[in-house]
């Protein structure tokens, strides 16, 4: 039997214990539906409020978070999330408005969303924005649907291929796969740019477009970006930009100006929506003029112009050739848009530029401090992140070991094994919200770990050793597939 | 306001280490003519100013706690959220962590989501649950993807009841644009459709049948016969369920459903003007490899401690890329935690009380409303906490009249069902006191 550090909420249950009670009914009694429509039992836990609080408090302490310390998880932009966002998104006017209320009663929400559309357009250089998508991948799917609809409406039915660089995030090809399109992988050249020769060879009249992350997942801004965009456009394709790396570009360059046709924003990366241990995020999508008529429906628009005395009336509008609805209601309003709106409002144009400049400075500083110790396969000025190899000549130490050892130094590890084109990749994104001392401590730790790899490799193999939990048996999890638990009294019948 | 913790002197030292003179020099790779655009955005606010500005925007709404009495549901429900829920969600350890890629230092999130999966399977009567979807609509669309994958695209017909939430049906259509699906059953003029009538649409080419429970009009049907008939033809059945109703009603699992999905917003998530919410997705163990989304499994660590990891990741985008079961990556982790805290702190009895209050109050409201001249109940089937009120006037007029009197009426069904212009979908939860219901009745009597 495994040792149990904290029982599950089911194991903590004791029949008859009460937590929060509901008031007694104040209406005359109605008979329940016929018995054959009722459930026979409700096998859910029974606990007191204090049991619940202690349980989740205990669990919270098993987590490492941005509020605890440095979390340089590449591609994820784990910046500090301002606390004021937590208050603004919980204002009663936001919390307690129903998504189907008449528009006259929710002008505050609609004005906020309208402004958010305008701000994101301005920041990115796009002609239209939808706030509906729930996360980055959802935004990608939205974008790919629009690209397909664009060609379809023009009767251009031959186009079935999407060009995707080998360094791309898995959601890019997966979004394309959801539409049954074919993925053509484009390699990177030795400076980390798109290989122009290979791209040229792939560009023909069967191309839907290209999905490009820029800066790419190596943290490199493509030095030939204008050539890449032109090549794709010359063959009739559309350019998709994966905006996961927008934290490098605020006030630096606008993807719309570079010729991109569509891009998703990850508000949960760039604009400080906290990651929540895996969401909720928010993935608005911006488009160029060519695609505005294809945006999901509805968008927020002005349905009655205002004048000097009256504010305009905000409401919903539907684009002419809309791809349809991406989710129920209007997007991740409360926990997403309100937080990001607060954040952008507090930064203004100069503050946004500072964010990107310091995000890039911090990444380059770390890169400079680690260059002599770790191999950096694409070594030039990086943007907001960089990728180094987590391995050493003549050693069996792997990126995973280095990552686990970093936990012993009380850091969250970088992203491992992504992008796939760097062997033993360690992808480091410090963000702008870390100070020099933290970066120095982190660099010192990595330099020390490189030394340990030579002198005491078992420290790395056995890491982490100072954390509450050690390495997990992932094979056992996949083989036994224990995916849920039950009340103790139900175990026998369920297993 | 800035959150950058670097002094000018530190900045200069860092620039020196990097080997550039200024911050601007870091951006030489950017095409010069597009470099450093002037952004036309409002000037920065301090925290104090931002707090005031946002307060003002929020208070220009009329909300259902301070201004309006609400009988609006239709996919988003106003329920009481115990205080504990938000206290737990505000733990920085939970809300400022990423997806638990490093299990040694993410056991809090992992165990909490494992428990969420367990709460959902016990609630729905199913065998497995994933770690969440964006919302109920996208979870339903992912059920279509599962069925499509299950038949490897060889079956292309989907039979859908017109009484599945209209927005969910729209999202299914958006999602499935590349599949070339054939659709049957979804005729918004055939709203009296019974589960038995759906059976006629099911044949050997049907991959999936989608029904809602209770249906969009609030009616409770036992889908057992429909499910058996679908299984005879080899089709899968997805039931879109309201979790509050499941606290009282026979589970879709008991009826034999293959997939049970839905919107778990009623479990501890504020209305928040429509999101973020929490899509749940449960199924049978035999479909687990075709299922989308993250899955947490139990294991042990190197020290013999019971622990949890993301498992069966080979289905997912970062491994399978274009052949993944779905592209989903970030999901609704924190809200799944909130849902678990909600269920735990109310516990079995508290949850049963919520369900019973919804049922009792909705039935009281229905009985009283149907006594008013010119109003009547549209259906005779059992219902849970929503029902359709037939009015002698267009529902839009009724709603406007109610709004003028501080009441958010029901959902105007004429928006989605052309023959239902005079039909109002009314929702009553534990938040509605008898006084509120009586007020609604009084005002409608005067109309
Ligand atoms: C480069 C890149 N693209 C896309 C995504 C997908 O975004 P999300 O997780 O919000 O769906 C991510 C995030 O993990 C990413 O890093």
Coordinates of N, CA, C and O in Angstrom, one line a residue, chain B residues 174-310:
Chain B
X174 N -20.3 24.7 -35.9 CA -19.0 25.4 -36.2 C -17.8 24.4 -36.1 O -17.0 24.3 -37.0
X175 N -17.8 23.6 -35.1 CA -16.7 22.7 -34.9 C -16.6 21.6 -36.0 O -15.5 21.2 -36.3
X176 N -17.7 21.2 -36.5 CA -17.7 20.0 -37.4 C -17.7 20.4 -38.8 O -17.9 19.5 -39.7
X177 N -17.3 21.7 -39.1 CA -17.3 22.1 -40.5 C -16.4 21.3 -41.5 O -16.7 21.2 -42.6
X178 N -15.4 20.7 -40.9 CA -14.5 20.0 -41.8 C -14.8 18.5 -41.9 O -14.1 17.8 -42.6
X179 N -15.9 18.1 -41.3 CA -16.1 16.6 -41.2 C -17.1 16.1 -42.3 O -17.2 14.9 -42.5
X180 N -17.9 17.0 -42.9 CA -18.9 16.6 -43.8 C -20.0 15.8 -43.2 O -20.3 14.7 -43.7
X181 N -20.5 16.2 -42.0 CA -21.5 15.4 -41.3 C -22.8 15.5 -42.0 O -23.2 16.5 -42.6
X182 N -23.6 14.5 -41.8 CA -25.0 14.5 -42.1 C -25.8 14.7 -40.8 O -25.5 14.0 -39.8
X183 N -26.8 15.6 -40.8 CA -27.5 15.8 -39.6 C -29.0 15.4 -39.7 O -29.6 15.5 -40.8
X184 N -29.5 14.9 -38.7 CA -31.0 14.6 -38.7 C -31.6 15.0 -37.3 O -30.9 15.0 -36.3
X185 N -32.8 15.2 -37.3 CA -33.6 15.4 -36.1 C -33.7 16.9 -35.6 O -34.7 17.2 -35.0
X186 N -32.7 17.7 -35.9 CA -32.6 19.0 -35.4 C -33.5 20.0 -36.2 O -33.0 20.8 -37.0
X187 N -34.8 19.9 -36.0 CA -35.8 20.8 -36.7 C -36.4 21.7 -35.6 O -37.3 21.2 -34.9
X188 N -36.1 23.0 -35.6 CA -36.6 23.8 -34.5 C -38.1 24.1 -34.6 O -38.7 24.8 -33.7
X189 N -38.8 23.6 -35.6 CA -40.2 23.7 -35.6 C -40.9 22.5 -35.0 O -42.1 22.4 -34.8
X190 N -40.1 21.5 -34.8 CA -40.6 20.2 -34.2 C -40.3 20.1 -32.7 O -39.6 19.2 -32.3
X191 N -40.7 21.1 -31.9 CA -40.3 21.1 -30.5 C -41.0 20.2 -29.6 O -40.7 20.0 -28.4
X192 N -42.1 19.6 -30.1 CA -42.8 18.7 -29.2 C -42.2 17.3 -29.3 O -42.7 16.4 -28.7
X193 N -41.1 17.2 -30.0 CA -40.5 15.9 -30.2 C -40.2 15.1 -28.9 O -39.7 15.7 -27.9
X194 N -40.5 13.9 -28.9 CA -40.3 13.0 -27.8 C -39.0 12.2 -28.1 O -38.6 12.1 -29.2
X195 N -38.4 11.6 -27.0 CA -37.2 10.8 -27.3 C -37.6 9.6 -28.3 O -36.8 9.3 -29.1
X196 N -38.8 9.1 -28.1 CA -39.2 8.0 -29.0 C -39.2 8.4 -30.5 O -38.8 7.7 -31.4
X197 N -39.6 9.7 -30.7 CA -39.7 10.1 -32.1 C -38.3 10.3 -32.7 O -38.1 10.2 -33.9
X198 N -37.3 10.5 -31.8 CA -35.9 10.6 -32.3 C -35.4 9.3 -32.9 O -34.5 9.3 -33.7
X199 N -36.0 8.2 -32.3 CA -35.5 6.9 -32.7 C -35.5 6.7 -34.2 O -34.6 6.1 -34.8
X200 N -36.6 7.2 -34.8 CA -36.8 7.0 -36.3 C -35.6 7.5 -37.1 O -35.4 7.1 -38.2
X201 N -34.9 8.5 -36.6 CA -33.8 9.1 -37.3 C -32.5 8.2 -37.3 O -31.6 8.5 -38.0
X202 N -32.5 7.3 -36.3 CA -31.2 6.6 -36.1 C -31.1 5.4 -37.0 O -32.0 4.6 -37.2
X203 N -30.0 5.3 -37.7 CA -29.8 4.1 -38.6 C -28.3 3.7 -38.5 O -27.5 4.2 -37.7
X204 N -27.9 2.8 -39.4 CA -26.6 2.2 -39.4 C -25.5 3.2 -39.7 O -24.3 2.9 -39.5
X205 N -25.8 4.4 -40.2 CA -24.8 5.3 -40.5 C -24.6 6.4 -39.4 O -23.8 7.3 -39.5
X206 N -25.5 6.2 -38.4 CA -25.5 7.2 -37.3 C -24.3 6.9 -36.3 O -24.1 5.8 -35.8
X207 N -23.5 7.9 -36.1 CA -22.4 7.8 -35.2 C -22.8 8.3 -33.8 O -22.3 7.7 -32.8
X208 N -23.6 9.3 -33.7 CA -23.9 9.9 -32.4 C -25.3 10.4 -32.3 O -25.8 11.0 -33.3
X209 N -26.0 10.2 -31.2 CA -27.2 10.9 -30.9 C -27.0 11.8 -29.7 O -26.4 11.5 -28.8
X210 N -27.5 13.1 -29.9 CA -27.3 14.0 -28.8 C -28.6 14.5 -28.3 O -29.5 15.0 -29.0
X211 N -28.8 14.3 -27.0 CA -30.0 14.8 -26.3 C -29.6 15.6 -25.1 O -28.5 15.5 -24.6
X212 N -30.6 16.4 -24.5 CA -30.3 17.1 -23.3 C -31.2 16.7 -22.2 O -32.3 16.3 -22.4
X213 N -30.7 16.8 -21.0 CA -31.3 16.3 -19.8 C -31.1 17.1 -18.6 O -30.0 17.3 -18.1
X214 N -32.1 17.8 -18.0 CA -33.4 18.0 -18.6 C -33.3 18.8 -19.9 O -32.2 19.4 -20.1
X215 N -34.2 18.7 -20.8 CA -34.0 19.3 -22.1 C -34.1 20.8 -22.0 O -34.3 21.3 -20.9
X216 N -33.8 21.5 -23.2 CA -33.7 23.0 -23.1 C -35.0 23.6 -22.5 O -35.0 24.7 -22.0
X217 N -36.1 22.9 -22.6 CA -37.4 23.4 -22.1 C -37.6 22.9 -20.6 O -38.7 23.2 -20.1
X218 N -36.6 22.3 -20.1 CA -36.7 21.9 -18.7 C -37.3 20.5 -18.4 O -37.4 20.0 -17.3
X219 N -37.7 19.8 -19.5 CA -38.5 18.6 -19.3 C -37.5 17.4 -19.0 O -36.4 17.3 -19.5
X220 N -38.0 16.5 -18.2 CA -37.3 15.3 -17.8 C -37.8 14.1 -18.5 O -38.9 13.8 -18.4
X221 N -36.9 13.6 -19.4 CA -37.3 12.3 -20.1 C -36.3 11.2 -19.6 O -35.1 11.5 -19.4
X222 N -36.8 10.0 -19.5 CA -35.9 8.9 -19.4 C -35.5 8.4 -20.8 O -36.3 8.0 -21.6
X223 N -34.2 8.5 -21.0 CA -33.7 8.3 -22.4 C -33.3 6.8 -22.6 O -32.7 6.5 -23.6
X224 N -33.7 5.9 -21.6 CA -33.2 4.6 -21.7 C -33.6 3.9 -23.0 O -32.7 3.2 -23.7
X225 N -34.9 4.0 -23.4 CA -35.3 3.4 -24.7 C -34.5 3.9 -25.9 O -34.1 3.1 -26.7
X226 N -34.4 5.2 -25.9 CA -33.7 5.8 -27.0 C -32.3 5.3 -27.1 O -31.7 5.0 -28.1
X227 N -31.7 5.2 -25.9 CA -30.3 4.8 -25.9 C -30.1 3.3 -26.3 O -29.3 3.0 -27.1
X228 N -31.1 2.5 -25.9 CA -31.1 1.1 -26.3 C -31.2 1.0 -27.8 O -30.5 0.2 -28.5
X229 N -32.1 1.8 -28.3 CA -32.4 1.8 -29.8 C -31.1 2.2 -30.5 O -30.8 1.6 -31.6
X230 N -30.5 3.3 -30.0 CA -29.3 3.7 -30.7 C -28.2 2.7 -30.6 O -27.5 2.4 -31.6
X231 N -28.0 2.0 -29.5 CA -27.0 1.0 -29.4 C -27.3 -0.2 -30.3 O -26.4 -0.8 -30.8
X232 N -28.6 -0.5 -30.6 CA -28.9 -1.6 -31.5 C -28.4 -1.3 -32.9 O -28.0 -2.2 -33.6
X233 N -28.3 0.0 -33.2 CA -27.8 0.4 -34.5 C -26.3 0.7 -34.5 O -25.7 1.2 -35.4
X234 N -25.7 0.5 -33.3 CA -24.3 0.8 -33.2 C -23.9 2.2 -32.9 O -22.7 2.5 -33.0
X235 N -24.9 3.1 -32.7 CA -24.6 4.5 -32.5 C -24.3 4.8 -31.0 O -24.8 4.1 -30.1
X236 N -23.5 5.8 -30.8 CA -23.2 6.3 -29.4 C -24.2 7.3 -29.1 O -24.8 8.0 -29.9
X237 N -24.4 7.5 -27.7 CA -25.4 8.5 -27.3 C -24.7 9.5 -26.3 O -24.0 9.0 -25.4
X238 N -24.8 10.7 -26.6 CA -24.3 11.8 -25.7 C -25.4 12.5 -25.0 O -26.3 13.0 -25.7
X239 N -25.4 12.5 -23.7 CA -26.4 13.2 -23.0 C -25.8 14.5 -22.4 O -24.8 14.5 -21.7
X240 N -26.4 15.7 -22.7 CA -26.0 17.0 -22.2 C -26.8 17.2 -20.9 O -28.0 17.3 -21.0
X241 N -26.1 17.2 -19.8 CA -26.9 17.2 -18.5 C -26.6 18.4 -17.7 O -25.5 19.0 -17.7
X242 N -27.6 18.8 -16.9 CA -27.5 19.9 -16.0 C -27.1 19.3 -14.6 O -27.8 18.4 -14.1
X243 N -25.9 19.7 -14.1 CA -25.4 19.0 -12.9 C -26.3 19.1 -11.7 O -26.4 18.2 -10.8
X244 N -27.0 20.3 -11.6 CA -27.9 20.5 -10.4 C -29.0 19.4 -10.5 O -29.4 18.8 -9.4
X245 N -29.6 19.2 -11.7 CA -30.6 18.3 -11.8 C -30.2 16.9 -11.5 O -30.9 16.0 -11.0
X246 N -28.9 16.6 -11.8 CA -28.4 15.2 -11.6 C -28.3 14.9 -10.1 O -28.2 13.7 -9.7
X247 N -28.3 15.9 -9.3 CA -28.3 15.7 -7.8 C -29.6 14.9 -7.4 O -29.6 14.3 -6.3
X248 N -30.6 15.1 -8.2 CA -31.9 14.5 -7.8 C -32.3 13.4 -8.8 O -32.9 12.4 -8.3
X249 N -32.0 13.5 -10.0 CA -32.6 12.6 -11.0 C -31.7 11.4 -11.3 O -30.5 11.4 -11.1
X250 N -32.4 10.4 -11.9 CA -31.7 9.2 -12.4 C -30.5 9.6 -13.2 O -30.6 10.6 -14.0
X251 N -29.4 8.9 -13.1 CA -28.2 9.4 -13.8 C -28.3 8.9 -15.3 O -28.8 7.8 -15.6
X252 N -27.7 9.7 -16.2 CA -27.6 9.2 -17.6 C -26.8 7.9 -17.7 O -27.0 7.1 -18.5
X253 N -25.8 7.8 -16.7 CA -25.1 6.5 -16.7 C -26.0 5.3 -16.5 O -25.9 4.3 -17.1
X254 N -27.0 5.5 -15.6 CA -28.0 4.4 -15.4 C -28.9 4.2 -16.6 O -29.4 3.1 -16.8
X255 N -29.0 5.2 -17.5 CA -29.8 5.0 -18.7 C -29.0 4.3 -19.8 O -29.5 4.0 -20.8
X256 N -27.7 4.2 -19.5 CA -26.8 3.6 -20.5 C -26.1 4.5 -21.5 O -25.5 4.1 -22.4
X257 N -26.1 5.8 -21.1 CA -25.4 6.8 -22.0 C -23.9 6.5 -22.2 O -23.3 5.9 -21.3
X258 N -23.4 6.8 -23.3 CA -22.0 6.6 -23.6 C -21.1 7.8 -23.2 O -20.0 7.6 -22.8
X259 N -21.7 9.0 -23.3 CA -21.0 10.2 -23.0 C -21.9 11.1 -22.3 O -23.1 11.2 -22.7
X260 N -21.5 11.7 -21.2 CA -22.3 12.6 -20.5 C -21.5 13.9 -20.3 O -20.4 13.9 -19.7
X261 N -22.0 15.0 -20.9 CA -21.3 16.3 -20.8 C -22.2 17.3 -20.3 O -23.4 17.1 -20.1
X262 N -21.6 18.5 -20.1 CA -22.5 19.6 -19.6 C -21.7 20.7 -19.1 O -20.5 20.8 -19.2
X263 N -22.5 21.7 -18.6 CA -22.0 22.9 -18.1 C -22.0 22.9 -16.5 O -23.1 22.8 -16.0
X264 N -20.9 22.9 -15.9 CA -20.8 22.8 -14.4 C -20.8 24.2 -13.8 O -20.5 24.3 -12.6
X265 N -21.1 25.2 -14.5 CA -21.2 26.6 -13.9 C -22.1 26.6 -12.7 O -21.8 27.3 -11.8
X266 N -23.2 25.9 -12.7 CA -24.1 26.0 -11.5 C -23.4 25.5 -10.3 O -23.9 25.8 -9.2
X267 N -22.3 24.9 -10.4 CA -21.6 24.4 -9.2 C -20.4 25.3 -8.8 O -19.3 25.0 -8.9
X268 N -20.8 26.5 -8.3 CA -19.8 27.3 -7.6 C -19.2 28.4 -8.5 O -18.3 29.1 -8.1
X269 N -19.7 28.5 -9.7 CA -19.1 29.5 -10.6 C -20.1 30.7 -10.8 O -21.2 30.4 -11.2
X270 N -19.6 31.9 -10.7 CA -20.5 33.0 -10.8 C -21.0 33.2 -12.2 O -20.4 32.7 -13.2
X271 N -22.1 33.9 -12.4 CA -22.6 34.1 -13.7 C -21.6 34.8 -14.6 O -21.5 34.5 -15.8
X272 N -20.9 35.8 -14.1 CA -19.8 36.5 -14.8 C -20.0 36.8 -16.2 O -19.1 36.8 -17.1
X273 N -21.2 37.2 -16.5 CA -21.6 37.5 -17.9 C -21.2 36.5 -18.9 O -20.8 36.8 -20.1
X274 N -21.2 35.2 -18.5 CA -21.1 34.2 -19.5 C -19.8 33.4 -19.5 O -19.6 32.6 -20.3
X275 N -18.9 33.8 -18.6 CA -17.6 33.0 -18.6 C -16.6 33.7 -17.8 O -16.7 34.9 -17.5
X276 N -15.5 32.9 -17.5 CA -15.3 31.5 -17.9 C -16.2 30.6 -17.0 O -16.4 30.8 -15.9
X277 N -16.6 29.5 -17.7 CA -17.4 28.5 -17.1 C -16.6 27.2 -17.1 O -15.4 27.2 -17.3
X278 N -17.3 26.1 -17.0 CA -16.6 24.8 -16.8 C -17.4 23.7 -17.6 O -18.4 23.2 -17.1
X279 N -16.8 23.3 -18.7 CA -17.4 22.1 -19.4 C -16.9 20.8 -18.7 O -15.8 20.6 -18.5
X280 N -17.9 19.9 -18.4 CA -17.4 18.6 -18.0 C -17.7 17.6 -19.0 O -18.6 17.7 -19.9
X281 N -16.9 16.5 -19.0 CA -16.9 15.5 -20.0 C -16.7 14.2 -19.3 O -15.6 13.9 -18.8
X282 N -17.7 13.3 -19.4 CA -17.5 12.0 -18.8 C -17.9 10.9 -19.8 O -18.7 11.2 -20.6
X283 N -17.3 9.7 -19.6 CA -17.6 8.7 -20.6 C -17.4 7.3 -20.0 O -17.1 7.2 -18.8
X284 N -17.4 6.3 -20.9 CA -17.1 5.0 -20.4 C -15.6 4.7 -20.6 O -15.0 5.3 -21.4
X285 N -15.1 3.8 -19.8 CA -13.7 3.6 -19.8 C -13.2 3.1 -21.2 O -12.1 3.4 -21.6
X286 N -14.1 2.4 -21.9 CA -13.7 1.9 -23.2 C -13.4 3.0 -24.2 O -12.8 2.8 -25.3
X287 N -13.9 4.3 -24.0 CA -13.6 5.3 -24.9 C -12.5 6.3 -24.5 O -12.3 7.3 -25.1
X288 N -11.8 5.9 -23.4 CA -10.9 6.8 -22.8 C -9.8 7.2 -23.8 O -9.3 8.4 -23.8
X289 N -9.4 6.3 -24.6 CA -8.2 6.7 -25.5 C -8.7 7.6 -26.7 O -7.8 8.2 -27.3
X290 N -10.0 7.7 -26.9 CA -10.5 8.6 -27.9 C -10.9 10.0 -27.3 O -11.3 10.9 -28.0
X291 N -10.9 10.0 -26.0 CA -11.4 11.2 -25.3 C -10.4 12.4 -25.5 O -9.2 12.2 -25.5
X292 N -10.9 13.6 -25.5 CA -10.1 14.8 -25.6 C -9.7 15.2 -24.2 O -10.3 14.8 -23.2
X293 N -8.7 16.1 -24.1 CA -8.5 16.8 -22.8 C -7.5 16.1 -21.9 O -7.1 15.0 -22.2
X294 N -7.2 16.8 -20.8 CA -6.3 16.2 -19.9 C -6.9 15.2 -19.0 O -8.1 15.3 -18.7
X295 N -6.1 14.3 -18.5 CA -6.6 13.3 -17.6 C -5.6 13.1 -16.5 O -4.4 13.0 -16.7
X296 N -6.1 13.0 -15.3 CA -5.2 12.8 -14.1 C -5.3 11.3 -13.7 O -6.5 10.9 -13.5
X297 N -4.2 10.6 -13.5 CA -4.3 9.3 -13.0 C -3.5 9.1 -11.7 O -2.5 9.9 -11.4
X298 N -3.8 8.1 -10.9 CA -3.2 7.9 -9.7 C -1.9 7.0 -9.9 O -1.9 6.2 -10.8
X299 N -0.9 7.3 -9.1 CA 0.4 6.5 -9.2 C 1.1 6.6 -7.8 O 0.5 7.0 -6.8
X300 N 2.3 6.2 -7.8 CA 3.2 6.4 -6.6 C 4.4 7.2 -7.0 O 4.9 7.1 -8.1
X301 N 5.0 7.8 -6.0 CA 6.3 8.5 -6.3 C 7.4 7.6 -5.9 O 7.2 6.5 -5.4
X302 N 8.7 8.1 -6.1 CA 9.8 7.2 -5.8 C 10.0 6.9 -4.3 O 10.8 6.1 -3.9
X303 N 9.2 7.6 -3.5 CA 9.3 7.4 -2.0 C 8.1 6.6 -1.5 O 7.9 6.4 -0.3
X304 N 7.3 6.1 -2.5 CA 6.2 5.2 -2.1 C 4.9 6.0 -1.7 O 4.0 5.5 -1.1
X305 N 4.9 7.3 -1.9 CA 3.7 8.1 -1.6 C 2.7 8.0 -2.8 O 3.1 8.1 -3.9
X306 N 1.5 7.9 -2.4 CA 0.4 7.9 -3.4 C 0.4 9.3 -4.0 O 0.6 10.3 -3.3
X307 N 0.4 9.4 -5.3 CA 0.4 10.7 -6.0 C -0.3 10.6 -7.3 O -0.8 9.6 -7.7
X308 N -0.3 11.7 -8.0 CA -1.1 11.9 -9.2 C -0.3 12.5 -10.3 O 0.6 13.4 -10.1
X309 N -0.5 12.1 -11.6 CA 0.1 12.6 -12.7 C -0.8 12.8 -13.9 O -1.9 12.2 -13.9
X310 N -0.5 13.7 -14.8 CA -1.2 13.7 -16.1 C -0.9 12.4 -16.8 O 0.3 12.0 -16.9

